Coordinates of C-alpha atoms in Angstrom, one line a residue:
Chain A
M11 CA -2.7 -12.3 0.6
K12 CA -3.2 -8.7 1.2
K13 CA -4.0 -5.9 3.7
Q14 CA -7.5 -4.9 4.5
S15 CA -8.3 -2.0 2.2
G16 CA -9.8 1.3 3.6
R17 CA -8.8 4.5 4.8
R18 CA -7.3 4.3 8.3
E19 CA -9.6 5.3 11.0
F20 CA -9.0 7.3 14.2
L21 CA -8.5 4.6 16.5
M22 CA -6.9 5.8 19.2
T23 CA -8.1 8.5 22.1
V24 CA -5.7 11.4 23.1
S25 CA -6.4 10.2 27.0
Q26 CA -5.3 6.9 26.1
V27 CA -1.9 8.4 26.1
L28 CA -1.8 11.4 27.6
G29 CA -2.0 12.6 31.0
A30 CA -4.9 15.4 31.8
S31 CA -2.1 18.1 32.0
A32 CA -0.9 17.9 28.8
L33 CA -4.4 18.3 26.8
A34 CA -6.1 20.9 28.9
G35 CA -6.3 22.7 25.5
S36 CA -4.0 25.3 27.5
V37 CA -0.7 25.3 28.6
S38 CA 0.4 24.4 31.6
T39 CA 0.7 26.8 35.0
Q40 CA 4.0 26.8 35.0
A41 CA 4.5 28.0 31.4
L42 CA 1.8 29.7 31.2
A43 CA 3.5 32.2 33.8
G44 CA 5.4 33.6 31.0
H45 CA 2.6 34.6 28.4
S46 CA 1.6 36.9 27.4
T47 CA -2.3 37.2 26.6
T48 CA -2.5 36.7 22.6
P49 CA -3.2 33.8 21.9
G50 CA -0.8 31.7 21.6
L51 CA 1.9 33.9 21.3
P52 CA 4.3 33.4 24.9
A53 CA 5.9 36.7 25.0
V54 CA 8.9 35.7 28.3
V55 CA 9.0 32.1 29.0
P56 CA 12.3 31.9 32.0
E57 CA 10.8 28.5 32.5
G58 CA 11.4 27.3 29.2
F59 CA 8.6 24.5 27.4
T60 CA 7.2 21.0 28.2
V61 CA 6.2 19.0 25.3
G62 CA 3.3 19.5 26.6
D63 CA 3.4 22.7 26.0
V64 CA 4.1 23.0 22.9
M65 CA 1.8 20.1 22.4
N66 CA -0.8 21.9 23.7
L67 CA 0.1 25.6 21.9
I68 CA -0.5 23.7 18.3
L69 CA -3.7 21.8 19.5
K70 CA -4.8 25.5 20.4
T71 CA -4.7 25.9 16.3
I72 CA -6.1 23.1 15.3
P73 CA -10.3 23.6 15.2
G74 CA -11.7 20.5 17.3
A75 CA -8.9 19.4 18.8
P76 CA -7.9 17.7 21.0
F77 CA -9.7 15.0 19.0
P78 CA -11.2 12.1 20.7
K79 CA -9.2 9.9 18.7
T80 CA -6.2 9.9 17.1
V81 CA -3.3 8.5 16.1
D82 CA -1.3 11.3 17.1
T83 CA 0.0 10.4 20.6
L84 CA 3.1 10.1 22.2
K85 CA 5.5 8.1 21.1
S86 CA 8.1 8.0 23.5
G87 CA 9.5 10.5 26.5
S88 CA 6.6 12.4 28.5
A89 CA 4.8 15.4 28.8
D90 CA 6.8 16.6 31.4
Q91 CA 9.4 16.5 30.1
K92 CA 10.9 20.4 29.6
V93 CA 11.8 20.5 25.9
T94 CA 15.5 21.5 24.7
G95 CA 14.7 21.8 21.2
I96 CA 12.1 20.4 18.1
V97 CA 12.9 18.6 15.2
T98 CA 10.4 18.2 12.8
T99 CA 10.2 15.1 10.3
M100 CA 8.9 12.5 8.1
F101 CA 9.6 9.2 9.5
A102 CA 10.9 8.8 13.3
T103 CA 14.0 7.0 11.9
I104 CA 17.5 5.7 13.7
E105 CA 19.6 8.2 11.5
V106 CA 17.0 11.4 11.9
I107 CA 17.0 10.1 16.3
N108 CA 20.8 10.3 15.7
K109 CA 20.7 13.3 14.1
A110 CA 18.3 15.2 16.6
V111 CA 20.5 14.2 19.2
A112 CA 23.3 15.6 17.8
T113 CA 22.2 18.9 18.1
G114 CA 20.6 18.5 21.5
A115 CA 17.2 18.3 20.7
N116 CA 14.9 16.1 22.9
F117 CA 11.7 16.3 20.9
I118 CA 10.6 14.6 17.8
I119 CA 7.4 15.8 15.6
A120 CA 7.2 13.2 13.6
H121 CA 4.3 12.9 10.8
E122 CA 4.3 9.4 10.8
P123 CA 4.5 5.7 12.4
T124 CA 7.8 5.6 14.6
F125 CA 7.4 1.8 15.2
Y126 CA 5.9 0.2 11.7
N127 CA 2.4 0.4 12.0
H128 CA -0.8 2.8 12.4
L129 CA -1.0 2.4 15.7
D130 CA 2.6 2.2 16.6
E131 CA 1.5 -1.0 18.3
T132 CA 4.1 -2.8 19.7
N133 CA 3.2 -5.4 21.5
W134 CA 3.6 -7.9 18.8
L135 CA 7.4 -6.1 18.8
E136 CA 8.6 -6.8 21.8
N137 CA 10.5 -9.2 20.9
D138 CA 12.3 -7.8 18.1
A139 CA 15.6 -6.5 17.9
V140 CA 15.3 -3.7 15.9
Y141 CA 12.2 -2.9 18.0
Q142 CA 14.2 -3.2 20.7
Y143 CA 17.5 -1.3 19.3
K144 CA 15.0 1.8 18.8
S145 CA 13.2 1.8 21.5
A146 CA 16.5 2.3 24.4
L147 CA 18.1 4.2 21.4
L148 CA 15.0 7.0 22.3
K149 CA 15.2 6.0 25.8
K150 CA 18.4 6.6 26.6
H151 CA 18.9 9.8 25.3
N152 CA 15.3 11.1 26.8
I153 CA 13.8 11.4 23.4
A154 CA 9.6 12.3 23.1
V155 CA 8.3 11.4 19.9
W156 CA 5.3 12.7 19.1
R157 CA 3.4 11.8 16.3
F158 CA 1.7 14.9 14.5
H159 CA -0.4 13.3 11.3
D160 CA -4.3 14.0 11.8
Y161 CA -3.5 17.0 13.8
I162 CA -1.9 18.7 10.5
H163 CA -4.0 17.4 8.0
S164 CA -7.2 19.2 10.2
H165 CA -5.3 22.7 9.7
Q166 CA -7.0 25.3 8.5
P167 CA -5.3 24.9 5.1
D168 CA -3.9 21.7 5.7
G169 CA -0.2 22.3 6.6
V170 CA 1.0 19.2 4.8
R171 CA -0.6 20.7 1.4
M172 CA 0.8 24.0 2.3
G173 CA 4.4 23.0 2.6
V174 CA 4.1 20.7 -0.9
M175 CA 2.6 23.5 -2.4
T176 CA 5.0 25.7 -1.6
A177 CA 7.7 23.0 -2.2
L178 CA 6.4 22.9 -5.6
G179 CA 5.6 26.6 -6.0
W180 CA 2.2 26.4 -7.3
E181 CA 0.8 28.9 -4.9
K182 CA -0.1 31.0 -7.6
Y183 CA -2.4 27.5 -8.9
Y184 CA -3.7 27.2 -5.2
D185 CA -8.2 27.9 -4.7
D186 CA -8.7 27.9 -1.1
K187 CA -12.9 27.3 -1.8
N188 CA -11.6 23.8 -3.8
P189 CA -7.8 23.2 -2.6
H190 CA -7.0 19.6 -3.3
V191 CA -7.6 21.0 -6.8
F192 CA -4.1 23.1 -8.8
T193 CA -5.4 24.5 -11.9
L194 CA -2.2 24.3 -14.3
P195 CA -1.3 26.5 -17.8
G196 CA -1.6 23.3 -19.7
L197 CA 2.0 22.1 -18.8
S198 CA 3.1 17.6 -21.1
L199 CA 2.7 15.0 -17.8
K200 CA 6.5 14.4 -18.2
N201 CA 7.2 18.4 -17.0
I202 CA 5.2 17.9 -14.2
A203 CA 6.9 14.7 -13.2
A204 CA 10.2 16.4 -13.6
T205 CA 9.2 19.4 -12.0
A206 CA 7.9 17.4 -8.7
K207 CA 11.4 15.1 -9.0
Q208 CA 13.2 18.3 -9.5
K209 CA 11.4 20.2 -6.4
L210 CA 11.0 17.7 -4.8
G211 CA 14.4 15.6 -4.2
I212 CA 13.3 12.5 -5.3
P213 CA 15.3 10.3 -7.7
T214 CA 12.4 8.3 -9.9
V215 CA 8.5 8.2 -10.0
R216 CA 6.2 5.9 -11.2
I217 CA 3.6 6.5 -14.2
I218 CA -0.3 5.6 -15.5
G219 CA 0.5 7.7 -18.6
D220 CA 0.9 9.3 -22.0
L221 CA 3.9 11.2 -20.5
N222 CA 2.6 13.8 -23.1
Q223 CA -0.2 14.5 -21.9
S224 CA -1.1 18.4 -21.9
C225 CA -2.4 17.8 -18.0
R226 CA -4.0 21.1 -16.5
R227 CA -6.5 20.2 -13.9
I228 CA -4.7 18.3 -11.4
L229 CA -5.5 16.4 -8.0
L230 CA -2.8 17.0 -5.2
L231 CA -3.3 14.4 -2.1
P232 CA -0.3 13.4 -1.3
G233 CA 0.0 11.2 1.0
A234 CA -1.5 6.6 0.8
S235 CA -5.7 8.6 1.6
G236 CA -6.1 5.2 0.1
G237 CA -8.4 4.3 -3.2
R238 CA -11.4 5.6 -2.4
S239 CA -10.4 8.8 -2.0
H240 CA -8.6 8.8 -5.4
I241 CA -11.3 7.4 -7.1
Q242 CA -14.2 9.3 -5.8
G243 CA -11.7 12.0 -5.7
I244 CA -11.3 11.5 -10.0
E245 CA -14.7 11.8 -9.9
N246 CA -15.8 14.4 -8.6
E247 CA -13.0 16.4 -9.5
K248 CA -12.7 15.2 -13.1
P249 CA -9.2 15.8 -12.7
D250 CA -6.6 15.8 -16.3
L251 CA -3.8 13.7 -13.5
L252 CA -4.0 12.5 -10.0
I253 CA -0.8 12.7 -7.8
I254 CA -0.5 11.4 -4.8
G255 CA 1.9 9.7 -2.6
E256 CA 1.4 6.5 -2.0
L257 CA -1.5 3.7 -3.6
S258 CA -2.7 0.3 -2.9
E259 CA -1.9 -1.2 -6.4
W260 CA -4.9 -2.7 -7.0
E261 CA -6.9 -0.2 -5.6
T262 CA -5.8 3.2 -7.7
A263 CA -3.9 1.8 -10.6
E264 CA -6.3 -0.6 -11.6
Y265 CA -8.8 2.1 -11.8
I266 CA -6.1 4.1 -14.3
R267 CA -5.6 2.2 -15.9
D268 CA -9.0 0.9 -16.7
A269 CA -10.4 4.8 -17.0
R270 CA -7.6 4.9 -19.6
L271 CA -8.4 1.6 -21.1
K272 CA -11.8 3.2 -21.9
G273 CA -11.0 6.3 -23.2
D274 CA -11.0 8.9 -20.0
T275 CA -7.2 10.7 -20.6
I276 CA -6.8 10.5 -16.6
S277 CA -2.9 10.4 -15.7
L278 CA -1.5 8.8 -12.6
L279 CA 1.7 10.1 -11.1
V280 CA 3.0 8.5 -8.2
L281 CA 5.8 10.6 -5.7
G282 CA 6.4 8.2 -3.1
H283 CA 4.6 8.2 0.2
A284 CA 7.8 9.9 2.3
V285 CA 9.0 12.6 -0.1
S286 CA 5.5 13.3 -0.8
E287 CA 4.8 14.5 3.0
E288 CA 8.0 16.0 3.9
P289 CA 7.5 19.6 2.7
G290 CA 4.9 19.4 5.5
L291 CA 7.0 19.0 8.1
E292 CA 9.3 22.1 6.6
W293 CA 5.7 24.5 6.9
L294 CA 5.7 23.3 10.7
V295 CA 8.8 24.7 11.3
T296 CA 7.5 28.2 10.1
F297 CA 4.7 27.8 11.8
L298 CA 6.2 26.5 15.3
Q299 CA 9.2 28.4 15.3
P300 CA 7.3 31.8 16.1
K301 CA 5.7 30.0 19.2
V302 CA 8.3 28.8 21.0
P303 CA 11.1 31.4 21.9
G304 CA 13.9 29.9 23.3
I305 CA 13.5 26.8 21.5
K306 CA 15.3 25.7 18.5
V307 CA 13.1 24.4 15.8
Q308 CA 14.7 22.7 13.2
H309 CA 13.5 20.0 10.0
V310 CA 15.5 17.1 9.6
P311 CA 14.5 14.9 6.7
S312 CA 14.3 11.0 6.8
G313 CA 14.5 11.5 3.1
N314 CA 13.6 8.8 0.4
P315 CA 13.9 5.3 1.0
F316 CA 14.7 3.6 -1.9
L317 CA 17.2 3.1 -4.8
F318 CA 15.0 2.4 -8.2
V319 CA 17.6 -0.3 -10.3
Chain B
M1 CA -3.7 10.4 5.4
K2 CA -3.7 6.5 5.0
K3 CA -5.5 3.0 5.1
Q4 CA -5.9 1.0 8.2
S5 CA -3.0 -1.3 8.6
G6 CA -3.5 -5.1 8.9
R7 CA -4.1 -8.2 6.5
R8 CA -7.1 -8.4 4.4
E9 CA -9.6 -11.5 5.7
F10 CA -12.1 -13.2 3.9
L11 CA -15.1 -11.8 4.6
M12 CA -17.8 -12.7 2.0
T13 CA -18.7 -16.2 2.2
V14 CA -18.8 -18.7 -0.6
S15 CA -22.6 -18.7 -0.3
Q16 CA -23.7 -15.0 0.0
V17 CA -22.5 -14.9 -3.6
L18 CA -22.8 -18.2 -4.9
G19 CA -26.1 -20.7 -5.2
A20 CA -26.0 -24.1 -3.7
S21 CA -25.0 -26.1 -6.6
A22 CA -21.6 -24.8 -7.3
L23 CA -20.3 -25.4 -3.5
A24 CA -21.7 -28.9 -3.5
G25 CA -18.2 -29.8 -3.6
S26 CA -18.5 -32.3 -6.6
V27 CA -19.5 -30.5 -10.3
S28 CA -22.7 -31.0 -11.0
T29 CA -25.0 -33.8 -12.2
Q30 CA -24.6 -32.6 -16.0
A31 CA -21.3 -33.2 -15.7
L32 CA -20.8 -36.1 -13.6
A33 CA -22.5 -38.0 -16.5
G34 CA -19.4 -37.4 -18.1
H35 CA -16.6 -37.9 -16.1
S36 CA -14.3 -40.6 -15.0
T37 CA -14.4 -42.2 -11.8
T38 CA -11.0 -40.4 -11.3
P39 CA -11.0 -38.1 -9.1
G40 CA -10.8 -34.8 -10.0
L41 CA -10.3 -35.4 -13.7
P42 CA -13.2 -36.3 -16.2
A43 CA -12.8 -38.2 -19.0
V44 CA -15.6 -37.8 -21.7
V45 CA -17.4 -34.5 -21.4
P46 CA -20.2 -34.6 -24.1
E47 CA -22.3 -31.7 -22.7
G48 CA -19.0 -29.5 -21.9
F49 CA -18.6 -27.2 -18.3
T50 CA -20.2 -24.9 -16.3
V51 CA -18.7 -21.9 -14.3
G52 CA -19.2 -23.9 -11.8
D53 CA -18.2 -27.1 -12.4
V54 CA -14.9 -25.4 -13.3
M55 CA -14.7 -24.0 -9.8
N56 CA -15.8 -27.4 -7.9
L57 CA -13.3 -29.4 -9.8
I58 CA -10.8 -26.3 -8.7
L59 CA -12.6 -26.5 -5.5
K60 CA -12.0 -29.5 -5.4
T61 CA -8.1 -29.7 -4.8
I62 CA -8.1 -26.9 -2.2
P63 CA -8.0 -28.4 1.0
G64 CA -10.5 -27.1 3.2
A65 CA -12.5 -25.5 0.3
P66 CA -15.0 -24.0 -0.2
F67 CA -13.9 -22.1 3.1
P68 CA -17.0 -20.5 4.8
K69 CA -15.6 -16.3 4.1
T70 CA -13.1 -15.8 0.8
V71 CA -13.3 -13.3 -1.6
D72 CA -13.0 -15.2 -4.1
T73 CA -16.6 -15.2 -5.2
L74 CA -17.9 -15.0 -8.7
K75 CA -17.7 -11.0 -9.7
S76 CA -19.9 -11.5 -13.1
G77 CA -22.0 -14.0 -15.0
S78 CA -23.3 -16.6 -13.0
A79 CA -22.2 -20.2 -12.0
D80 CA -24.8 -22.1 -14.8
Q81 CA -23.0 -20.4 -17.6
K82 CA -21.2 -22.9 -19.7
V83 CA -18.1 -21.9 -20.3
T84 CA -16.7 -21.5 -24.2
G85 CA -13.0 -21.0 -22.8
I86 CA -11.2 -20.0 -19.6
V87 CA -9.0 -17.2 -19.8
T88 CA -6.7 -16.8 -16.7
T89 CA -5.3 -13.2 -14.9
M90 CA -3.3 -11.1 -11.8
F91 CA -6.6 -8.8 -13.3
A92 CA -9.4 -8.8 -15.4
T93 CA -8.8 -5.7 -17.0
I94 CA -10.5 -4.1 -19.4
E95 CA -7.8 -4.8 -22.3
V96 CA -8.3 -9.0 -20.6
I97 CA -11.8 -8.3 -20.5
N98 CA -11.7 -7.7 -24.8
K99 CA -8.6 -10.2 -25.4
A100 CA -11.2 -13.1 -24.1
V101 CA -13.6 -12.0 -26.1
A102 CA -11.8 -11.8 -28.9
T103 CA -10.8 -15.5 -28.3
G104 CA -13.9 -16.8 -27.9
A105 CA -13.7 -17.4 -23.5
N106 CA -16.3 -16.7 -21.8
F107 CA -14.4 -17.6 -18.2
I108 CA -12.3 -15.2 -16.5
I109 CA -10.2 -16.7 -13.2
A110 CA -8.2 -14.0 -12.2
H111 CA -6.2 -13.0 -8.6
E112 CA -7.2 -10.0 -7.5
P113 CA -10.0 -8.1 -7.5
T114 CA -12.5 -7.0 -10.4
F115 CA -13.9 -3.7 -9.2
Y116 CA -10.6 -1.8 -7.6
N117 CA -11.1 -2.9 -4.1
H118 CA -10.4 -5.7 -1.9
L119 CA -14.1 -7.2 -1.0
D120 CA -14.8 -6.1 -4.9
E121 CA -18.1 -3.4 -3.4
T122 CA -19.6 -2.6 -5.5
N123 CA -22.4 0.0 -4.5
W124 CA -19.8 2.9 -3.9
L125 CA -19.2 2.9 -7.6
E126 CA -23.1 2.4 -8.8
N127 CA -22.6 6.0 -9.9
D128 CA -18.7 5.4 -12.0
A129 CA -18.5 5.9 -15.2
V130 CA -15.4 3.4 -15.4
Y131 CA -17.3 1.0 -13.2
Q132 CA -20.5 1.3 -15.4
Y133 CA -18.2 0.4 -19.0
K134 CA -16.3 -1.9 -17.0
S135 CA -19.7 -4.0 -16.1
A136 CA -21.8 -3.4 -19.1
L137 CA -18.5 -4.6 -21.5
L138 CA -18.8 -7.7 -18.8
K139 CA -22.6 -7.8 -19.3
K140 CA -22.4 -7.0 -23.2
H141 CA -20.5 -10.1 -23.7
N142 CA -21.3 -12.5 -20.8
I143 CA -18.4 -13.3 -19.4
A144 CA -17.8 -15.0 -15.8
V145 CA -14.9 -13.6 -13.5
W146 CA -14.0 -16.1 -10.7
R147 CA -12.0 -14.0 -8.4
F148 CA -8.7 -17.3 -7.7
H149 CA -6.8 -16.0 -4.5
D150 CA -7.5 -17.2 -1.4
Y151 CA -7.9 -20.7 -2.5
I152 CA -4.9 -20.3 -4.7
H153 CA -2.1 -19.5 -1.9
S154 CA -4.1 -22.8 -0.3
H155 CA -3.3 -25.2 -2.5
Q156 CA -0.4 -27.2 -0.8
P157 CA 1.8 -26.0 -2.4
D158 CA 0.9 -22.0 -3.0
G159 CA 0.4 -22.0 -6.9
V160 CA 1.5 -19.1 -6.7
R161 CA 4.9 -19.2 -4.8
M162 CA 5.5 -22.8 -7.9
G163 CA 4.5 -20.5 -10.7
V164 CA 7.2 -17.5 -9.1
M165 CA 9.6 -19.7 -8.6
T166 CA 9.6 -21.8 -12.0
A167 CA 9.3 -18.4 -13.3
L168 CA 12.2 -17.9 -11.8
G169 CA 14.7 -21.0 -11.7
W170 CA 14.7 -21.5 -8.4
E171 CA 13.1 -24.7 -8.3
K172 CA 16.9 -25.5 -7.3
Y173 CA 16.6 -24.0 -3.7
Y174 CA 13.5 -25.1 -2.8
D175 CA 12.7 -26.7 0.2
D176 CA 9.2 -27.6 0.8
K177 CA 9.8 -28.1 4.9
N178 CA 10.4 -24.1 4.5
P179 CA 8.9 -22.8 1.6
H180 CA 9.1 -18.8 1.9
V181 CA 12.6 -19.2 1.9
F182 CA 15.5 -19.8 -1.0
T183 CA 18.8 -20.6 -0.4
L184 CA 21.2 -19.6 -3.2
P185 CA 24.4 -20.2 -3.7
G186 CA 25.0 -16.7 -2.8
L187 CA 24.3 -13.6 -5.5
S188 CA 25.0 -9.9 -4.8
L189 CA 21.6 -8.4 -4.7
K190 CA 22.1 -6.5 -7.9
N191 CA 22.6 -10.0 -9.6
I192 CA 19.4 -10.9 -8.2
A193 CA 17.3 -7.6 -9.3
A194 CA 18.7 -8.1 -12.5
T195 CA 17.4 -11.4 -13.1
A196 CA 14.1 -11.2 -11.7
K197 CA 13.2 -8.0 -13.9
Q198 CA 14.8 -10.1 -17.1
K199 CA 12.7 -13.1 -15.8
L200 CA 9.5 -11.6 -14.8
G201 CA 9.9 -8.9 -17.3
I202 CA 9.5 -6.1 -14.8
P203 CA 11.4 -2.6 -16.5
T204 CA 12.5 -0.9 -12.9
V205 CA 12.5 -2.8 -9.3
R206 CA 12.5 -0.8 -5.8
I207 CA 15.2 -1.7 -3.6
I208 CA 16.5 -0.7 0.4
G209 CA 19.5 -1.9 0.1
D210 CA 23.6 -2.6 -0.4
L211 CA 24.0 -3.9 -4.4
N212 CA 26.5 -5.3 -3.3
Q213 CA 25.1 -6.7 -0.4
S214 CA 25.7 -10.9 -1.3
C215 CA 22.4 -12.5 -0.7
R216 CA 21.9 -16.0 0.2
R217 CA 18.9 -17.1 2.3
I218 CA 15.9 -15.2 0.4
L219 CA 12.2 -14.8 1.4
L220 CA 10.2 -14.4 -1.4
L221 CA 6.4 -13.3 -0.8
P222 CA 5.1 -12.3 -3.6
G223 CA 1.9 -9.7 -3.1
A224 CA 1.2 -7.7 -0.6
S225 CA 0.9 -9.7 2.2
G226 CA 1.0 -7.0 4.7
G227 CA 4.0 -5.4 7.5
R228 CA 3.1 -8.0 9.9
S229 CA 4.0 -10.7 7.7
H230 CA 6.9 -9.0 5.9
I231 CA 8.4 -8.6 9.8
Q232 CA 7.4 -11.9 11.3
G233 CA 9.0 -13.0 8.1
I234 CA 11.8 -11.6 9.4
E235 CA 12.4 -12.3 12.5
N236 CA 11.7 -15.4 12.1
E237 CA 13.9 -16.6 8.9
K238 CA 16.3 -14.2 9.3
P239 CA 17.0 -13.6 5.5
D240 CA 19.8 -11.9 4.3
L241 CA 17.2 -10.6 1.4
L242 CA 13.3 -10.0 1.2
I243 CA 11.6 -10.1 -2.0
I244 CA 8.0 -9.4 -2.5
G245 CA 5.3 -7.6 -4.2
E246 CA 4.0 -4.5 -2.6
L247 CA 4.8 -3.0 0.9
S248 CA 2.6 0.2 2.6
E249 CA 5.8 2.5 2.4
W250 CA 5.2 3.4 6.1
E251 CA 5.7 -0.6 7.4
T252 CA 8.4 -2.6 5.8
A253 CA 10.2 -0.1 4.4
E254 CA 10.5 1.7 7.3
Y255 CA 11.2 -1.2 9.0
I256 CA 14.4 -2.0 6.5
R257 CA 15.5 1.3 7.1
D258 CA 16.0 0.8 10.6
A259 CA 17.6 -2.3 10.6
R260 CA 19.9 -1.2 8.2
L261 CA 20.6 1.7 10.1
K262 CA 20.9 -0.5 13.1
G263 CA 23.7 -2.9 11.7
D264 CA 22.4 -5.2 10.3
T265 CA 22.4 -6.2 6.2
I266 CA 18.9 -7.0 5.5
S267 CA 17.3 -5.5 2.3
L268 CA 14.8 -5.9 0.5
L269 CA 13.7 -5.8 -3.3
V270 CA 10.1 -4.2 -3.9
L271 CA 8.8 -6.0 -6.9
G272 CA 5.6 -4.7 -8.0
H273 CA 2.2 -6.5 -7.2
A274 CA 0.9 -8.0 -10.3
V275 CA 4.7 -8.9 -11.4
S276 CA 5.3 -10.9 -9.2
E277 CA 2.2 -12.6 -8.8
E278 CA 1.3 -13.0 -12.7
P279 CA 3.6 -16.4 -13.4
G280 CA 0.9 -18.0 -10.6
L281 CA -2.0 -17.3 -13.5
E282 CA 0.1 -19.4 -15.3
W283 CA 1.1 -22.2 -12.9
L284 CA -3.1 -22.1 -13.2
V285 CA -3.2 -22.8 -16.4
T286 CA -1.4 -26.1 -17.0
F287 CA -3.1 -27.2 -13.4
L288 CA -6.7 -26.4 -14.8
Q289 CA -5.6 -27.8 -18.5
P290 CA -6.1 -31.6 -17.6
K291 CA -9.1 -31.7 -15.6
V292 CA -11.1 -29.9 -17.9
P293 CA -10.9 -31.2 -21.5
G294 CA -12.0 -29.1 -24.8
I295 CA -12.3 -26.5 -23.5
K296 CA -9.1 -24.3 -23.3
V297 CA -7.3 -22.7 -20.5
Q298 CA -4.6 -19.8 -22.0
H299 CA -3.1 -17.5 -19.4
V300 CA -3.3 -13.5 -20.4
P301 CA -1.3 -11.2 -18.6
S302 CA -2.9 -8.3 -17.6
G303 CA 1.1 -6.8 -17.1
N304 CA 3.3 -4.1 -15.1
P305 CA 0.6 -0.8 -15.0
F306 CA 3.5 1.6 -14.0
L307 CA 6.3 4.0 -16.5
F308 CA 9.2 4.2 -13.9
V309 CA 10.0 7.9 -14.9

């Protein structure tokens, strides 16, 4: 049995989860009182920031935001609560929540779901002991969790890509006219895999291809954009190597396997989902910190969950 | 970006793809002429079998078949063509097709899609060179490919589970009243992983858990049944170890990670999709061969596609 194929869609409206005050397209009256007239750059904020203020400061920088449908909703806490500190991460794991609490932060901005499904639906988890424990932990410490997925990818440029590019040291191979494709000097697949493992802190990667193949044209798609996205990317860009976070094995892996059996030299490097996008949440710190003076913004990596045996 | 969560649904009707003759619930008149009266067991078949005859012989053994909606449709060839030999496999890769041709077989029964998406939709691939090559190869050699996914899992007992159980040597731990759960004497996770790697021919597995943890109650879900299936299975069965083929990392992996952070001893062993179900296609040979005397049925494993580096 399998999951339904196809890219995730933005199925929840922001307004379903957030009150209008947090979505007005500008910061709340309280926070505005202390803001300079420089767009998005508050100067003095005697009253501090609410969760909604921080969200709005970010949304002001995203083209087209707020989106009518998005998974980027509050998963716990409220837009009205005062922010004591901000943690950015891939997954708001129980460990990340405990680390936030330990540093006095009460606002976690996480790229991925909190409750183990894309829409963070929780009805089916009401009687689940892990869900109950995590919800109670968030409530006990009054932690707000906001998902920042659709918006970071819609930022110009994509914040995740910027973070990953910087972590890999690939700035010089970047072309903002074709930001998915990095043109390298021609390195072996083995060399590129070793670089990715070292720079992104990955113990083991999965590969389909010839480790000695020279790769020049790299299609970099962190995360799990889906089989059609991967395959159409290959059709359009004709890369030597596709680097992704996660795949459905019956989609991308089998396409690459057949392409190689046909005689194509395309290879595949699978980094793992969490580690493939984590640098995007480091990027978020440098992006957000200047906008919220007086609030500490720190990145707490949720890290790679797997042992490879 | 991610794919839409949720289990695959059976979205195509059999009748969309197959003619009524192949779905009559009994073999065609031509094949019936040579059949004995023993249900499903033809004795002498002077005229041989068509693809549709073989499909019907199988469907007669599946409760509720034919299903109004199923992905188990013909992906190439026709129900009317005479079968010269049958190959069973997980994926009808270009390599498996070439091996079928080399042995004179013109009917491949594959558990998984042929064209890189669950529904084997091909409109979006019309201009894709890999799709074109594979389609032309199938057409040139007049190869029929039938997907046998929903039906093998609906067989009583599930043919994939039977194959995997036999390959692992776990028959003595099987309980047909609760067929997903195997009760072992209490082996370390490390030991179980080593057994699975050796018996199923897997180079590397992914694990979340303590390698020294003793595992007694094993929830075995080969393939990729989805996060809700995995999580609800854990809720219901309270296993020490969940063994699966493939997962969405943001679903099952993060649930297991949080469960362990909460203090639960649940562990996860990810085998890889193809290798986790391949023994089911070996089971199919022993199931099918007695039903088609005079036709050679052989298993050609498509194998693990990945290097672990």
